[in-house]
Coordinates of C-alpha atoms in Angstrom, one line a residue:
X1 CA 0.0 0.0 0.0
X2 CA 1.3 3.5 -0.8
X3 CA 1.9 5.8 2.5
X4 CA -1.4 6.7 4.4
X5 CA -2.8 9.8 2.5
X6 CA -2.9 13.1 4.4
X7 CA -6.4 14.3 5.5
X8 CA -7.6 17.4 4.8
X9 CA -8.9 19.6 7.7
X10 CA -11.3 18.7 9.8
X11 CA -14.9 20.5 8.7
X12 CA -13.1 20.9 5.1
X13 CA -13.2 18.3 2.4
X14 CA -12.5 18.8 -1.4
X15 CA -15.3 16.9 -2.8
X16 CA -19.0 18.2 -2.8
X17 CA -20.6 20.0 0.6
X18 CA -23.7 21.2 -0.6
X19 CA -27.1 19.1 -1.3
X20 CA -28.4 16.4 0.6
X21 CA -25.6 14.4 2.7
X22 CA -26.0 10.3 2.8
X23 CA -24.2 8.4 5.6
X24 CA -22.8 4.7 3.5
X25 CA -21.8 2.2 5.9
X26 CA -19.4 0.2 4.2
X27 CA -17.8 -3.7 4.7
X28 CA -14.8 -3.4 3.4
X29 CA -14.1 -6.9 3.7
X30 CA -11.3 -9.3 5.5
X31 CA -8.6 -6.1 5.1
X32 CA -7.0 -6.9 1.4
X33 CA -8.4 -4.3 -1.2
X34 CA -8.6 -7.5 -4.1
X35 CA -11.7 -8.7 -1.3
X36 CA -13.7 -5.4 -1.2
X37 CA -16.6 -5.7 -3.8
X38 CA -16.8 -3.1 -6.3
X39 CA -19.8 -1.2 -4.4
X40 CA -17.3 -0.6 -1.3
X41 CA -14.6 0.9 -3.2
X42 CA -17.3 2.8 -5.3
X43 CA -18.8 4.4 -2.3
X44 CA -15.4 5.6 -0.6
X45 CA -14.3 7.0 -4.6
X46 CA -17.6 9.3 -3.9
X47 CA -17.7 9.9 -0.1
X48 CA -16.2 13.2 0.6
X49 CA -15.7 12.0 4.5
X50 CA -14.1 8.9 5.3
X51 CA -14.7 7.6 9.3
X52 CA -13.2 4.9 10.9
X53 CA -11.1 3.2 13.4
X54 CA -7.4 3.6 13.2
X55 CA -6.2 0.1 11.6
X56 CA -9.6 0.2 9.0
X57 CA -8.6 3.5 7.8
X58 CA -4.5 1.8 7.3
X59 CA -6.6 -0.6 5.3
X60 CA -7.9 1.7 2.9
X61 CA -5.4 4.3 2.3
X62 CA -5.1 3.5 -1.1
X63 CA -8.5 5.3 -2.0
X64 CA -8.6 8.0 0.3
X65 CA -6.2 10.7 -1.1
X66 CA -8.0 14.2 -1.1
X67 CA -11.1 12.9 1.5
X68 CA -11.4 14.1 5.3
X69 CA -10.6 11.5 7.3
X70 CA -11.7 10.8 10.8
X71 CA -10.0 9.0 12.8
X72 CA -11.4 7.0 16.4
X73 CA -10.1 4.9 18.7
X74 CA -11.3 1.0 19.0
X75 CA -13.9 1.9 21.9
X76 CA -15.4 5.0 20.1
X77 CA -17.8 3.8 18.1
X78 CA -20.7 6.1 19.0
X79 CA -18.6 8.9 18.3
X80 CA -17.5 7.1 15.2
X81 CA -21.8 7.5 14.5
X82 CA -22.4 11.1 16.0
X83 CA -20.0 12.1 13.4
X84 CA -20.9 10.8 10.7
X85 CA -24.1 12.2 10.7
X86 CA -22.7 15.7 11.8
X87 CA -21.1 15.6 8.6
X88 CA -24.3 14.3 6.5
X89 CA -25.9 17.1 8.2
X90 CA -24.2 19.2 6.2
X91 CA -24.8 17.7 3.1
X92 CA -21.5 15.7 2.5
X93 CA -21.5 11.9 1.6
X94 CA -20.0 9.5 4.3
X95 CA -18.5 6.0 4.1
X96 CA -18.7 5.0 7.8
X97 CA -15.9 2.4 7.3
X98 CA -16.0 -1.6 9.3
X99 CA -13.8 -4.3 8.7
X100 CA -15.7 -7.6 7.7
X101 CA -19.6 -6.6 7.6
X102 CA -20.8 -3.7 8.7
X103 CA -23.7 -5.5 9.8
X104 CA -22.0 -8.3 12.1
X105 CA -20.3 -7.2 14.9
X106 CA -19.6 -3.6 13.0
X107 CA -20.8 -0.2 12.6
X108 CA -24.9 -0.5 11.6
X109 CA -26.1 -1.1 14.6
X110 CA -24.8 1.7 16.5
X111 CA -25.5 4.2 13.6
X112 CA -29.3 2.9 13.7
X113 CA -29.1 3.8 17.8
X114 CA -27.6 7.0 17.2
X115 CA -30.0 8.0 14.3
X116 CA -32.9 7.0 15.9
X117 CA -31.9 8.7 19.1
X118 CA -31.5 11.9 16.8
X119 CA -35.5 11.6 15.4
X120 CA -34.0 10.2 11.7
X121 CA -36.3 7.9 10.0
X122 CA -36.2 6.5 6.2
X123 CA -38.2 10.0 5.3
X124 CA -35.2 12.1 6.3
X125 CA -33.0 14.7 3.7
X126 CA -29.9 12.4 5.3
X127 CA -29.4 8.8 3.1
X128 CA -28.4 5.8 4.3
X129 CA -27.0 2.7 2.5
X130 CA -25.2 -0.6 4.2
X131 CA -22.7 -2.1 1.5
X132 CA -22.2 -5.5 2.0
X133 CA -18.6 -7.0 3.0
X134 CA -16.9 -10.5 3.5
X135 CA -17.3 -11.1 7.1
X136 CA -14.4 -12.8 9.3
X137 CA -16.3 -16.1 9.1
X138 CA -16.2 -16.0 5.8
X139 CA -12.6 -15.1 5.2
X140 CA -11.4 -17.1 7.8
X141 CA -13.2 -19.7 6.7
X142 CA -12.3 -19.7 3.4
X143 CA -8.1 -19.9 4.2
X144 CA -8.7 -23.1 6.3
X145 CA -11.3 -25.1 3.7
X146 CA -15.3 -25.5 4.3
X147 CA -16.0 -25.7 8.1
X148 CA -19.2 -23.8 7.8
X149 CA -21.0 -26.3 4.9
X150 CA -23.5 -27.0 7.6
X151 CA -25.5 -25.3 10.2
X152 CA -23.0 -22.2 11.9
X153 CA -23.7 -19.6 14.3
X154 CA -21.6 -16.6 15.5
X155 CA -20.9 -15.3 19.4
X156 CA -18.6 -12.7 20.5
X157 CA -17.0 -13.5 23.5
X158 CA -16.8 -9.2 24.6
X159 CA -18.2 -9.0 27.6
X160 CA -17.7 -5.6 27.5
X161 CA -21.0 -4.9 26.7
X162 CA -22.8 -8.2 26.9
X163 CA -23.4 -9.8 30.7
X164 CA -21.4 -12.9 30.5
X165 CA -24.2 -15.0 32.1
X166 CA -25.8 -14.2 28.7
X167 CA -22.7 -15.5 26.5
X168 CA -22.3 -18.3 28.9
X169 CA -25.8 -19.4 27.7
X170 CA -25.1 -18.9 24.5
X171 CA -22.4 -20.6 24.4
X172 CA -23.2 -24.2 26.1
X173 CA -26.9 -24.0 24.0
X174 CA -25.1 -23.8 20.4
X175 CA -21.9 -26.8 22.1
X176 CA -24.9 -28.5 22.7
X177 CA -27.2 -28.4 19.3
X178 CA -23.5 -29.1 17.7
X179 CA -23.5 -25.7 15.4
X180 CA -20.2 -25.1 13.9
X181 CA -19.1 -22.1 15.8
X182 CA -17.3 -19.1 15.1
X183 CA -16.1 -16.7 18.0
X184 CA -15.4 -13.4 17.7
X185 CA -13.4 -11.1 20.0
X186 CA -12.0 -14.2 21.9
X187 CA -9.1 -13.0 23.7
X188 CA -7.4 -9.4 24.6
X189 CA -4.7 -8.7 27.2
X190 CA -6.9 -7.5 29.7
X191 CA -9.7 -10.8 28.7
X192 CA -7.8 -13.8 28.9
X193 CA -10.3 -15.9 30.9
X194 CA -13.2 -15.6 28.4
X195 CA -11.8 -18.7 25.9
X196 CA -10.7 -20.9 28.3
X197 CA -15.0 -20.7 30.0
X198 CA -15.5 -21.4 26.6
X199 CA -14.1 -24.3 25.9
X200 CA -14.8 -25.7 29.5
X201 CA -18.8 -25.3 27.9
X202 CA -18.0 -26.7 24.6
X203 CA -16.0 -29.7 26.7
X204 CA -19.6 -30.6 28.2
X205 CA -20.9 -31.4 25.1
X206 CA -18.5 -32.2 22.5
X207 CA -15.6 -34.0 22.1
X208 CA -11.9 -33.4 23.3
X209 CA -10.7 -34.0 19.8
X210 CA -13.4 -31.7 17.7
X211 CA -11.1 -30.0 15.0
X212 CA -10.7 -26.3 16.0
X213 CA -9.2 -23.9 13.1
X214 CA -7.1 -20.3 14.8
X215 CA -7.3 -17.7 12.1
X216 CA -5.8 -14.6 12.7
X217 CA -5.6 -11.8 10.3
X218 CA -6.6 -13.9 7.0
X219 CA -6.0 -12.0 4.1
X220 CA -3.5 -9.7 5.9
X221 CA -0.1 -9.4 5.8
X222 CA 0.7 -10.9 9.1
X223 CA -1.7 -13.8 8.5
X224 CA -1.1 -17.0 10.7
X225 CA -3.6 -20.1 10.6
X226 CA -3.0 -22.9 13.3
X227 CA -5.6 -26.1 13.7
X228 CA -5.7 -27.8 16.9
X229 CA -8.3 -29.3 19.2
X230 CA -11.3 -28.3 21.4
X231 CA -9.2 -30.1 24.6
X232 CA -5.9 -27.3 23.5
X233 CA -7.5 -25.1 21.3
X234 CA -7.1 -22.3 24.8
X235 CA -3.6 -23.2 25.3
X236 CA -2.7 -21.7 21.3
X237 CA -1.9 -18.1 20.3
X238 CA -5.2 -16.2 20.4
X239 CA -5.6 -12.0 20.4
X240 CA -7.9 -10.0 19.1
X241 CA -7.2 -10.2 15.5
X242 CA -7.6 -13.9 15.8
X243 CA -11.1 -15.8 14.7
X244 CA -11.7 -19.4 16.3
X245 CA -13.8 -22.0 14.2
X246 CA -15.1 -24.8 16.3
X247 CA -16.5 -28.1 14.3
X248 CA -19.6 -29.8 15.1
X249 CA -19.6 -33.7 15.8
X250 CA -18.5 -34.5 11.9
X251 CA -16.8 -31.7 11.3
X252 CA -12.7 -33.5 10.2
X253 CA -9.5 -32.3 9.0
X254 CA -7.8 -33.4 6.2
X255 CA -4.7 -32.5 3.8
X256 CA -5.0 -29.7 6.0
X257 CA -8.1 -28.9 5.5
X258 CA -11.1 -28.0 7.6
X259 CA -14.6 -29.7 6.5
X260 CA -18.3 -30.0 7.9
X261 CA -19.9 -32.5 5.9
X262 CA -23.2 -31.2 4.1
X263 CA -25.0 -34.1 5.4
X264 CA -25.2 -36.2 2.0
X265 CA -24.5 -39.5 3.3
X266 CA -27.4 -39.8 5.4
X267 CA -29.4 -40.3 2.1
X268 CA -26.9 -41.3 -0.5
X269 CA -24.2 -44.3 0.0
X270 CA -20.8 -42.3 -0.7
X271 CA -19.0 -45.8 -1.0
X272 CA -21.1 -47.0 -3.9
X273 CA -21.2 -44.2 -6.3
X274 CA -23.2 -42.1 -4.5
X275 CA -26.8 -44.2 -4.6
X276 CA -29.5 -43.9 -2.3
X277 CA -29.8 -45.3 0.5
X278 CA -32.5 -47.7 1.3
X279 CA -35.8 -46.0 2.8
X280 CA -34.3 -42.5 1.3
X281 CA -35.6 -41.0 -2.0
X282 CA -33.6 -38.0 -3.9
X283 CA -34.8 -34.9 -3.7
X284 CA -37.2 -35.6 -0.7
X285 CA -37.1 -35.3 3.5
X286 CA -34.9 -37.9 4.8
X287 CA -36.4 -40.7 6.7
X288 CA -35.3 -39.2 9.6
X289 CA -37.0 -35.7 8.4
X290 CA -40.2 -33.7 10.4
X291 CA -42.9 -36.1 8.8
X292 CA -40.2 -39.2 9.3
X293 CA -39.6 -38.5 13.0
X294 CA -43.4 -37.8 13.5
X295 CA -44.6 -40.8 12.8
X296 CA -41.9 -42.3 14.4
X297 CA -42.5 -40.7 17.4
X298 CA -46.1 -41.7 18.1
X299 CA -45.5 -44.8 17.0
X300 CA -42.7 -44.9 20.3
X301 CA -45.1 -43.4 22.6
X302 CA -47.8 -45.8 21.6
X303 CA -45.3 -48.5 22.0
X304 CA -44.8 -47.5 25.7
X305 CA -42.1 -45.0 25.8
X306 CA -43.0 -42.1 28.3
X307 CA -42.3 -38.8 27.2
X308 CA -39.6 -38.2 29.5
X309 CA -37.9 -41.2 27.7
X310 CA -38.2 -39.5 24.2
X311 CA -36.9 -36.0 25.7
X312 CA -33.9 -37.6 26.6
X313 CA -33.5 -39.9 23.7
X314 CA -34.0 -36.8 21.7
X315 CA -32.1 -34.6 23.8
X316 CA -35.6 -32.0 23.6
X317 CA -37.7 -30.5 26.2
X318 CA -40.3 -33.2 27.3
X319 CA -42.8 -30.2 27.0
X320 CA -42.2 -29.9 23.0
X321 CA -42.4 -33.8 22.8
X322 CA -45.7 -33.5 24.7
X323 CA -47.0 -30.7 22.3
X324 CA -45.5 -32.8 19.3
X325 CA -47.5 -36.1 20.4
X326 CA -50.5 -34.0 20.6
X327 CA -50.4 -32.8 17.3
X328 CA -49.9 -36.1 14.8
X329 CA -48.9 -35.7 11.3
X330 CA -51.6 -35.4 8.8
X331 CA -52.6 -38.2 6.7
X332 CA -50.5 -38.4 3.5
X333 CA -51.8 -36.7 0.2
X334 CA -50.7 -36.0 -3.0
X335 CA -46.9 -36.5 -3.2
X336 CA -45.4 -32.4 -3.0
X337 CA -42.8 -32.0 -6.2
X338 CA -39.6 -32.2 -5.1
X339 CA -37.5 -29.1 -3.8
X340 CA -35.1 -27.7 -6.8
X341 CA -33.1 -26.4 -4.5
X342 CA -32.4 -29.3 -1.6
X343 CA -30.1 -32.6 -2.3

């Protein structure tokens, strides 16, 4: 990257001033400028203010020559908000810069708080736009191979505005519906316990030996990628530029390469060409489906099983098995087309 432009004055800006301003809130991606999308560059080519933390606007300072920059600090991102709509307020266009998404984990949801606070609503002279960008899942997904095929969630582990009773919870109900997980914020020098109550919930649920995948800074130039294990996963280089991917219960690692399976062998026979499995039929609910497990389950209840027996066989509330049972599946009538879009 060429030498970080220098800003005009504060208040000044060389591009227009007058008219109505528009706030963009832009994801510029993992932090490499060949993985912004074309929108995100677009939209800081015709901003006349450019806001940001510190390290996004380093990121960018390829495409800010002749823009007003504003610079703030990791833990001011209501101020980061306030002024961007100061400056919209005056008719200039802003590109309220995150790194990733601006919508996960970045700058939207504050500058909804702080616009709303301020009486904006869609109606209002002041635009706004969200543009898209790679999120850290994604990125750091992508460097280590397909770990988030399947079912995934996302938790910040920040308790600096989040109780941690409330990540605790979330953190032991996703171990324990075996989501693949990504955490976010994981580790700082001042939060060092946060990962290691972590994977003390995970350990409850899942297996010492689940593949984790350490991503720190993917795309970047000081990019490092380590794979480990649930059981050492706290023991390994973490900060807060790092991204930890935990597998669910088939989740592997192989050639170096982290993979959740889609699920296609529970219908098709992988072994043998890829046919389909006995009691399965392409393009329709497994077996094992809603309808499958329906019938199924009255037909164990029937059988003698008490609910409390199918809660824990099922690992579900007995309550929902009790509503389920009183609710049987409807007698079977014309067969529904198949889905284009499921295997």
């Amino acid at each position: 990257m060429n030498p970080e432009p220098t800003p005009t004055e504060p208040g000044r800006s060389t591009g227009s001033s007058t008219g109505t301003g528009k706030i963009m809130l832009v994801g510029i991606g993992p932090g490499s400028v060949e993985h912004m999308t074309a929108r995100a560059r677009s939209a800081i080519a015709e901003a006349d203010v450019v806001i940001g933390y510190v390290t996004y606007i380093k990121l960018v300072a390829d495409l800010l020559e002749g823009k007003e920059i504003i610079r703030k600090s990791m833990t001011e991102e209501l101020d980061r908000a306030i002024s961007a709509l100061e400056c919209a307020r005056a008719g200039k266009k802003v590109a309220l810069i995150s790194s990733g998404d601006a919508g996960v984990y970045g700058m939207a949801g504050p500058t909804y708080e702080v616009l709303f606070q301020a009486g904006w609503t869609p109606d209002d002279p002041v635009q706004l736009e969200i543009v898209p960008g790679a999120s850290a899942l994604n990125s750091c997904a992508a460097r280590v191979g397909a770990p988030l095929t399947h079912d995934f969630c996302a938790i910040s582990l920040s308790d600096l505005l989040t109780p941690w009773p409330t990540i605790a919870r979330r953190l032991d109900a996703v171990a324990m519906a075996d989501f693949v997980v990504a955490l976010y914020n994981p580790k700082s020098g001042r939060r060092t316990r946060q990962i290691v109550e972590a994977q003390r919930l995970f350990l409850r649920h899942r297996r010492a030996d689940t593949p984790v995948a350490i991503v720190k800074s993917a795309y970047r130039r000081r990019e490092n990628i380590v794979f480990t294990t649930l059981d050492q996963m706290a023991e390994a280089d973490i900060g807060m530029l790092s991204t930890v991917l935990i597998g669910n219960s088939n989740t592997f690692v192989r050639h170096g390469l982290m993979v959740t399976p889609r699920g296609y062998a529970n219908k098709y026979d992988m072994d043998d060409g890829g046919s389909t499995r006995a009691g399965e039929k392409a393009g329709r609910s497994l077996s094992t489906g809603l309808l499958g497990w329906l019938e199924s389950l009255q037909a164990e209840h029937q059988a003698g099983v008490s609910i409390e027996a199918l809660a824990a066989l099922h690992r579900l509330p007995a309550d929902y098995i009790r509503d389920t049972l009183q609710h049987p599946p409807e007698a079977p009538g014309a067969p529904a087309p198949a889905e284009e879009s499921e295997a």
